[in-house]
PDB file of C-alpha atoms in Angstrom:
ATOM      1  CA  UNK A  25     -10.161   9.294  79.690  1.00  0.00           C
ATOM      2  CA  UNK A  26      -6.611  10.104  78.651  1.00  0.00           C
ATOM      3  CA  UNK A  27      -5.292  12.138  75.910  1.00  0.00           C
ATOM      4  CA  UNK A  28      -2.334  12.086  74.526  1.00  0.00           C
ATOM      5  CA  UNK A  29      -0.447  15.844  73.557  1.00  0.00           C
ATOM      6  CA  UNK A  30      -0.456  15.934  69.805  1.00  0.00           C
ATOM      7  CA  UNK A  31       2.044  18.731  68.203  1.00  0.00           C
ATOM      8  CA  UNK A  32       1.487  18.747  64.789  1.00  0.00           C
ATOM      9  CA  UNK A  33       4.727  18.910  62.860  1.00  0.00           C
ATOM     10  CA  UNK A  34       4.090  19.995  58.696  1.00  0.00           C
ATOM     11  CA  UNK A  35       6.121  18.245  55.992  1.00  0.00           C
ATOM     12  CA  UNK A  36       5.334  21.196  52.997  1.00  0.00           C
ATOM     13  CA  UNK A  37       6.474  19.510  49.900  1.00  0.00           C
ATOM     14  CA  UNK A  38       5.844  21.085  47.155  1.00  0.00           C
ATOM     15  CA  UNK A  39       5.846  20.918  37.781  1.00  0.00           C
ATOM     16  CA  UNK A  40       4.748  23.200  37.783  1.00  0.00           C
ATOM     17  CA  UNK A  41       2.117  22.758  40.723  1.00  0.00           C
ATOM     18  CA  UNK A  42       2.530  22.387  44.620  1.00  0.00           C
ATOM     19  CA  UNK A  43       2.555  19.034  46.087  1.00  0.00           C
ATOM     20  CA  UNK A  44       2.352  19.547  50.132  1.00  0.00           C
ATOM     21  CA  UNK A  45       3.399  16.171  52.169  1.00  0.00           C
ATOM     22  CA  UNK A  46       2.179  17.109  56.023  1.00  0.00           C
ATOM     23  CA  UNK A  47       3.091  14.659  58.913  1.00  0.00           C
ATOM     24  CA  UNK A  48       2.573  14.590  62.901  1.00  0.00           C
ATOM     25  CA  UNK A  49       2.672  12.758  64.923  1.00  0.00           C
ATOM     26  CA  UNK A  50       2.501  12.838  69.585  1.00  0.00           C
ATOM     27  CA  UNK A  51       5.586  15.175  70.454  1.00  0.00           C
ATOM     28  CA  UNK A  52       6.903  15.173  73.527  1.00  0.00           C
ATOM     29  CA  UNK A  53       6.318  12.703  77.012  1.00  0.00           C
ATOM     30  CA  UNK A  54       3.862   9.844  75.683  1.00  0.00           C
ATOM     31  CA  UNK A  55       2.414   8.738  79.031  1.00  0.00           C
ATOM     32  CA  UNK A  56      -1.205   7.726  79.563  1.00  0.00           C
ATOM     33  CA  UNK A  57      -3.436   6.156  82.634  1.00  0.00           C
ATOM     34  CA  UNK A  58      -4.868   3.427  81.710  1.00  0.00           C
ATOM     35  CA  UNK A  59      -8.283   4.792  80.174  1.00  0.00           C
ATOM     36  CA  UNK A  60     -11.568   5.127  82.181  1.00  0.00           C
ATOM     37  CA  UNK A  61      -9.099   5.283  85.232  1.00  0.00           C
ATOM     38  CA  UNK A  62      -8.866   2.022  87.593  1.00  0.00           C
ATOM     39  CA  UNK A  63      -7.721   1.279  90.374  1.00  0.00           C
ATOM     40  CA  UNK A  64      -6.763  -1.775  92.604  1.00  0.00           C
ATOM     41  CA  UNK A  65      -8.243  -2.531  95.581  1.00  0.00           C
ATOM     42  CA  UNK A  66     -10.066   0.914  95.736  1.00  0.00           C
ATOM     43  CA  UNK A  67      -7.004   2.665  95.971  1.00  0.00           C
ATOM     44  CA  UNK A  68      -3.966   2.449  94.136  1.00  0.00           C
ATOM     45  CA  UNK A  69      -4.169   4.355  90.588  1.00  0.00           C
ATOM     46  CA  UNK A  70      -2.996   2.577  87.921  1.00  0.00           C
ATOM     47  CA  UNK A  71      -0.552   4.487  85.005  1.00  0.00           C
ATOM     48  CA  UNK A  72       1.039   3.258  82.076  1.00  0.00           C
ATOM     49  CA  UNK A  73       3.995   5.349  80.613  1.00  0.00           C
ATOM     50  CA  UNK A  74       3.762   3.978  76.509  1.00  0.00           C
ATOM     51  CA  UNK A  75       6.231   5.273  75.219  1.00  0.00           C
ATOM     52  CA  UNK A  76       8.564   8.227  75.373  1.00  0.00           C
ATOM     53  CA  UNK A  77       8.368  10.302  72.620  1.00  0.00           C
ATOM     54  CA  UNK A  78       6.812   9.203  69.178  1.00  0.00           C
ATOM     55  CA  UNK A  79       8.311  11.261  65.865  1.00  0.00           C
ATOM     56  CA  UNK A  80       7.876  11.435  61.929  1.00  0.00           C
ATOM     57  CA  UNK A  81      10.561  11.903  60.008  1.00  0.00           C
ATOM     58  CA  UNK A  82      11.990  11.492  56.203  1.00  0.00           C
ATOM     59  CA  UNK A  83      15.008  11.343  54.667  1.00  0.00           C
ATOM     60  CA  UNK A  84      16.041  14.681  52.078  1.00  0.00           C
ATOM     61  CA  UNK A  85      15.201  14.592  48.993  1.00  0.00           C
ATOM     62  CA  UNK A  86      17.378  15.631  46.234  1.00  0.00           C
ATOM     63  CA  UNK A  87      16.244  17.326  42.537  1.00  0.00           C
ATOM     64  CA  UNK A  88      18.668  15.451  40.231  1.00  0.00           C
ATOM     65  CA  UNK A  89      19.175  17.639  36.835  1.00  0.00           C
ATOM     66  CA  UNK A  90      16.327  14.999  35.054  1.00  0.00           C
ATOM     67  CA  UNK A  91      14.040  16.756  37.553  1.00  0.00           C
ATOM     68  CA  UNK A  92      13.893  13.020  39.067  1.00  0.00           C
ATOM     69  CA  UNK A  93      14.696  12.615  43.410  1.00  0.00           C
ATOM     70  CA  UNK A  94      17.096  11.507  45.281  1.00  0.00           C
ATOM     71  CA  UNK A  95      16.741  10.446  49.318  1.00  0.00           C
ATOM     72  CA  UNK A  96      20.134  11.429  51.215  1.00  0.00           C
ATOM     73  CA  UNK A  97      20.747   8.889  53.659  1.00  0.00           C
ATOM     74  CA  UNK A  98      22.623  10.882  55.567  1.00  0.00           C
ATOM     75  CA  UNK A  99      20.453  13.781  56.489  1.00  0.00           C
ATOM     76  CA  UNK A 100      16.820  13.331  57.731  1.00  0.00           C
ATOM     77  CA  UNK A 101      14.153  15.904  57.813  1.00  0.00           C
ATOM     78  CA  UNK A 102      11.265  16.956  60.924  1.00  0.00           C
ATOM     79  CA  UNK A 103      10.559  20.756  58.913  1.00  0.00           C
ATOM     80  CA  UNK A 104       9.589  19.629  55.449  1.00  0.00           C
ATOM     81  CA  UNK A 105      10.290  20.122  51.829  1.00  0.00           C
ATOM     82  CA  UNK A 106       9.310  20.821  49.034  1.00  0.00           C
ATOM     83  CA  UNK A 107       8.980  19.359  45.718  1.00  0.00           C
ATOM     84  CA  UNK A 108       8.956  20.184  42.043  1.00  0.00           C
ATOM     85  CA  UNK A 109       5.939  18.040  40.516  1.00  0.00           C
ATOM     86  CA  UNK A 110       6.466  16.587  36.651  1.00  0.00           C
ATOM     87  CA  UNK A 111       3.576  13.618  34.902  1.00  0.00           C
ATOM     88  CA  UNK A 112       6.034  10.400  35.192  1.00  0.00           C
ATOM     89  CA  UNK A 113       8.656  11.735  36.771  1.00  0.00           C
ATOM     90  CA  UNK A 114       8.509   9.595  40.481  1.00  0.00           C
ATOM     91  CA  UNK A 115       8.733  10.844  44.012  1.00  0.00           C
ATOM     92  CA  UNK A 116      10.668   8.920  46.367  1.00  0.00           C
ATOM     93  CA  UNK A 117      10.529   9.646  50.095  1.00  0.00           C
ATOM     94  CA  UNK A 118      10.198   7.732  53.144  1.00  0.00           C
ATOM     95  CA  UNK A 119       8.073   9.339  55.719  1.00  0.00           C
ATOM     96  CA  UNK A 120       7.898   7.191  59.012  1.00  0.00           C
ATOM     97  CA  UNK A 121       6.666   6.656  62.863  1.00  0.00           C
ATOM     98  CA  UNK A 122       9.659   6.259  65.855  1.00  0.00           C
ATOM     99  CA  UNK A 123       8.785   5.180  68.515  1.00  0.00           C
ATOM    100  CA  UNK A 124      11.626   6.245  71.644  1.00  0.00           C
ATOM    101  CA  UNK A 125      11.607   3.535  74.527  1.00  0.00           C
ATOM    102  CA  UNK A 126       8.234   1.796  73.998  1.00  0.00           C
ATOM    103  CA  UNK A 127       7.959   0.410  77.388  1.00  0.00           C
ATOM    104  CA  UNK A 128       5.918  -3.480  75.955  1.00  0.00           C
ATOM    105  CA  UNK A 129       2.980  -1.816  77.308  1.00  0.00           C
ATOM    106  CA  UNK A 130      -0.458  -2.631  75.413  1.00  0.00           C
ATOM    107  CA  UNK A 131      -0.674  -0.655  72.316  1.00  0.00           C
ATOM    108  CA  UNK A 132      -1.708   0.355  68.840  1.00  0.00           C
ATOM    109  CA  UNK A 133       0.345   2.758  66.766  1.00  0.00           C
ATOM    110  CA  UNK A 134      -2.085   4.150  64.266  1.00  0.00           C
ATOM    111  CA  UNK A 135      -1.152   6.544  60.346  1.00  0.00           C
ATOM    112  CA  UNK A 136      -4.615   8.707  59.463  1.00  0.00           C
ATOM    113  CA  UNK A 137      -3.786   9.588  55.957  1.00  0.00           C
ATOM    114  CA  UNK A 138      -5.613  12.726  53.849  1.00  0.00           C
ATOM    115  CA  UNK A 139      -5.556  13.010  50.913  1.00  0.00           C
ATOM    116  CA  UNK A 140      -6.644  16.151  48.347  1.00  0.00           C
ATOM    117  CA  UNK A 141      -8.865  15.304  45.329  1.00  0.00           C
ATOM    118  CA  UNK A 142      -6.358  14.705  42.475  1.00  0.00           C
ATOM    119  CA  UNK A 143      -8.434  11.445  41.291  1.00  0.00           C
ATOM    120  CA  UNK A 144      -5.687   8.386  39.385  1.00  0.00           C
ATOM    121  CA  UNK A 145      -2.477  11.571  39.333  1.00  0.00           C
ATOM    122  CA  UNK A 146      -0.946  10.522  42.302  1.00  0.00           C
ATOM    123  CA  UNK A 147      -0.954   7.826  43.748  1.00  0.00           C
ATOM    124  CA  UNK A 148       1.206   5.529  47.078  1.00  0.00           C
ATOM    125  CA  UNK A 149       0.873   2.430  48.669  1.00  0.00           C
ATOM    126  CA  UNK A 150       1.511   1.784  52.590  1.00  0.00           C
ATOM    127  CA  UNK A 151       4.737  -0.416  53.281  1.00  0.00           C
ATOM    128  CA  UNK A 152       3.911  -3.608  54.479  1.00  0.00           C
ATOM    129  CA  UNK A 153       1.864  -4.449  58.481  1.00  0.00           C
ATOM    130  CA  UNK A 154       0.151  -2.339  58.462  1.00  0.00           C
ATOM    131  CA  UNK A 155      -4.271  -2.537  58.258  1.00  0.00           C
ATOM    132  CA  UNK A 156      -6.725  -0.619  57.438  1.00  0.00           C
ATOM    133  CA  UNK A 157      -9.138  -0.083  60.460  1.00  0.00           C
ATOM    134  CA  UNK A 158     -12.609  -0.569  60.038  1.00  0.00           C
ATOM    135  CA  UNK A 159     -15.149   2.525  59.685  1.00  0.00           C
ATOM    136  CA  UNK A 160     -12.201   4.817  59.018  1.00  0.00           C
ATOM    137  CA  UNK A 161     -11.387   5.381  55.221  1.00  0.00           C
ATOM    138  CA  UNK A 162      -6.939   6.085  55.386  1.00  0.00           C
ATOM    139  CA  UNK A 163      -6.522   5.325  58.841  1.00  0.00           C
ATOM    140  CA  UNK A 164      -4.047   2.329  58.809  1.00  0.00           C
ATOM    141  CA  UNK A 165      -2.637   0.781  62.302  1.00  0.00           C
ATOM    142  CA  UNK A 166      -0.610  -1.849  63.865  1.00  0.00           C
ATOM    143  CA  UNK A 167      -0.988  -3.393  67.124  1.00  0.00           C
ATOM    144  CA  UNK A 168       2.591  -2.923  69.077  1.00  0.00           C
ATOM    145  CA  UNK A 169       4.205  -5.944  71.382  1.00  0.00           C
ATOM    146  CA  UNK A 170       6.887  -6.823  72.894  1.00  0.00           C
ATOM    147  CA  UNK A 171       8.747  -7.407  70.043  1.00  0.00           C
ATOM    148  CA  UNK A 172       8.333  -3.714  69.104  1.00  0.00           C
ATOM    149  CA  UNK A 173      10.530  -3.117  72.950  1.00  0.00           C
ATOM    150  CA  UNK A 174      13.886  -1.631  71.353  1.00  0.00           C
ATOM    151  CA  UNK A 175      16.900  -4.172  72.223  1.00  0.00           C
ATOM    152  CA  UNK A 176      19.525  -4.132  74.290  1.00  0.00           C
ATOM    153  CA  UNK A 177      21.314  -1.466  72.155  1.00  0.00           C
ATOM    154  CA  UNK A 178      18.281  -0.441  70.538  1.00  0.00           C
ATOM    155  CA  UNK A 179      16.327   2.886  72.387  1.00  0.00           C
ATOM    156  CA  UNK A 180      13.838   3.013  69.768  1.00  0.00           C
ATOM    157  CA  UNK A 181      11.909   1.240  67.128  1.00  0.00           C
ATOM    158  CA  UNK A 182      11.794   2.675  62.946  1.00  0.00           C
ATOM    159  CA  UNK A 183       7.474   2.097  60.881  1.00  0.00           C
ATOM    160  CA  UNK A 184       8.003   3.660  57.203  1.00  0.00           C
ATOM    161  CA  UNK A 185       4.567   4.363  56.322  1.00  0.00           C
ATOM    162  CA  UNK A 186       4.758   3.981  52.861  1.00  0.00           C
ATOM    163  CA  UNK A 187       6.038   0.786  50.700  1.00  0.00           C
ATOM    164  CA  UNK A 188       9.681   0.064  49.229  1.00  0.00           C
ATOM    165  CA  UNK A 189      10.008  -0.256  45.862  1.00  0.00           C
ATOM    166  CA  UNK A 190      12.842  -1.746  43.584  1.00  0.00           C
ATOM    167  CA  UNK A 191      14.470   2.130  43.831  1.00  0.00           C
ATOM    168  CA  UNK A 192      12.511   3.664  47.430  1.00  0.00           C
ATOM    169  CA  UNK A 193       9.469   4.937  48.610  1.00  0.00           C
ATOM    170  CA  UNK A 194       8.007   5.716  46.228  1.00  0.00           C
ATOM    171  CA  UNK A 195       4.688   8.631  45.856  1.00  0.00           C
ATOM    172  CA  UNK A 196       2.671   7.971  42.025  1.00  0.00           C
ATOM    173  CA  UNK A 197       2.811  10.840  39.467  1.00  0.00           C
ATOM    174  CA  UNK A 198       0.909   9.711  36.681  1.00  0.00           C
ATOM    175  CA  UNK A 199      -0.431  11.626  32.238  1.00  0.00           C
ATOM    176  CA  UNK A 200      -2.874  13.741  32.647  1.00  0.00           C
ATOM    177  CA  UNK A 201      -2.096  15.501  36.154  1.00  0.00           C
ATOM    178  CA  UNK A 202      -5.088  18.467  36.901  1.00  0.00           C
ATOM    179  CA  UNK A 203      -3.180  21.995  36.683  1.00  0.00           C
ATOM    180  CA  UNK A 204      -4.852  22.516  40.480  1.00  0.00           C
ATOM    181  CA  UNK A 205      -2.976  25.384  42.956  1.00  0.00           C
ATOM    182  CA  UNK A 206      -1.456  22.706  45.739  1.00  0.00           C
ATOM    183  CA  UNK A 207      -2.389  19.012  46.482  1.00  0.00           C
ATOM    184  CA  UNK A 208      -1.630  17.489  49.425  1.00  0.00           C
ATOM    185  CA  UNK A 209      -1.282  14.604  50.991  1.00  0.00           C
ATOM    186  CA  UNK A 210      -0.742  14.429  55.511  1.00  0.00           C
ATOM    187  CA  UNK A 211       0.112  11.169  57.230  1.00  0.00           C
ATOM    188  CA  UNK A 212      -0.589  12.105  61.256  1.00  0.00           C
ATOM    189  CA  UNK A 213       1.257   9.401  63.510  1.00  0.00           C
ATOM    190  CA  UNK A 214      -1.090   8.122  66.664  1.00  0.00           C
ATOM    191  CA  UNK A 215       0.221   5.809  69.455  1.00  0.00           C
ATOM    192  CA  UNK A 216      -2.031   4.486  71.665  1.00  0.00           C
ATOM    193  CA  UNK A 217      -2.893   2.503  75.082  1.00  0.00           C
ATOM    194  CA  UNK A 218      -4.475  -0.779  74.779  1.00  0.00           C
ATOM    195  CA  UNK A 219      -7.509  -1.782  77.596  1.00  0.00           C
ATOM    196  CA  UNK A 220     -10.033  -3.618  78.974  1.00  0.00           C
ATOM    197  CA  UNK A 221     -12.242  -1.384  77.888  1.00  0.00           C
ATOM    198  CA  UNK A 222     -10.560  -0.155  74.984  1.00  0.00           C
ATOM    199  CA  UNK A 223      -9.312  -2.960  73.256  1.00  0.00           C
ATOM    200  CA  UNK A 224     -10.748  -2.846  69.796  1.00  0.00           C
ATOM    201  CA  UNK A 225      -8.333  -0.385  67.733  1.00  0.00           C
ATOM    202  CA  UNK A 226     -11.317   1.098  66.356  1.00  0.00           C
ATOM    203  CA  UNK A 227     -11.950   1.805  70.522  1.00  0.00           C
ATOM    204  CA  UNK A 228      -8.441   3.540  71.068  1.00  0.00           C
ATOM    205  CA  UNK A 229      -8.026   5.254  67.534  1.00  0.00           C
ATOM    206  CA  UNK A 230     -11.644   6.655  68.432  1.00  0.00           C
ATOM    207  CA  UNK A 231     -10.662   8.079  71.996  1.00  0.00           C
ATOM    208  CA  UNK A 232      -7.720   9.275  70.604  1.00  0.00           C
ATOM    209  CA  UNK A 233      -9.729  11.655  68.507  1.00  0.00           C
ATOM    210  CA  UNK A 234     -12.002  12.457  70.005  1.00  0.00           C
ATOM    211  CA  UNK A 235     -12.773  16.790  70.442  1.00  0.00           C
ATOM    212  CA  UNK A 236      -9.888  16.876  66.921  1.00  0.00           C
TER     213      UNK A 236
END
């Protein structure tokens, strides 16, 4: 059984009320043995490098005089931001999973979303291409294929988490936001290898998160 290293980095995003956006990803070298450790002819252990690294980032959001936020396309952060929420003012954010040096080994990319209890006052939509994971509410996945290998002039591929709207990426803030001390939405990213024994996204995700 393999374990991927997961160094959790929090993007702390905060009306009046606080909204915490946490993003986390496996960081550093993402390398793993085939799950269940397979041998060739009883002697040669198979090893596969999935990718060089997986990170989560977003562009810096600058608050405008009317209380809205605009993304700065020239500045990114992995450290977090603070937001002042106002009912009816949507927050533009673009949390993105970046996979560097993907080798083409069959794999799944996962995003696990967790939300605090706030009814329908806040919301977001996942970007296209993500599928919900059966039996795991709030978990989404993509199957990585040879099409995801970086091109000749590339080192990485980016996978947006939140859907693109007319003016950017939105966390939706509706009227009637309850007055609580803190709201939170977290996005955690994982990459896991697909093998003969672990050949479905459910099996791979459960192996990745076993013991969490």
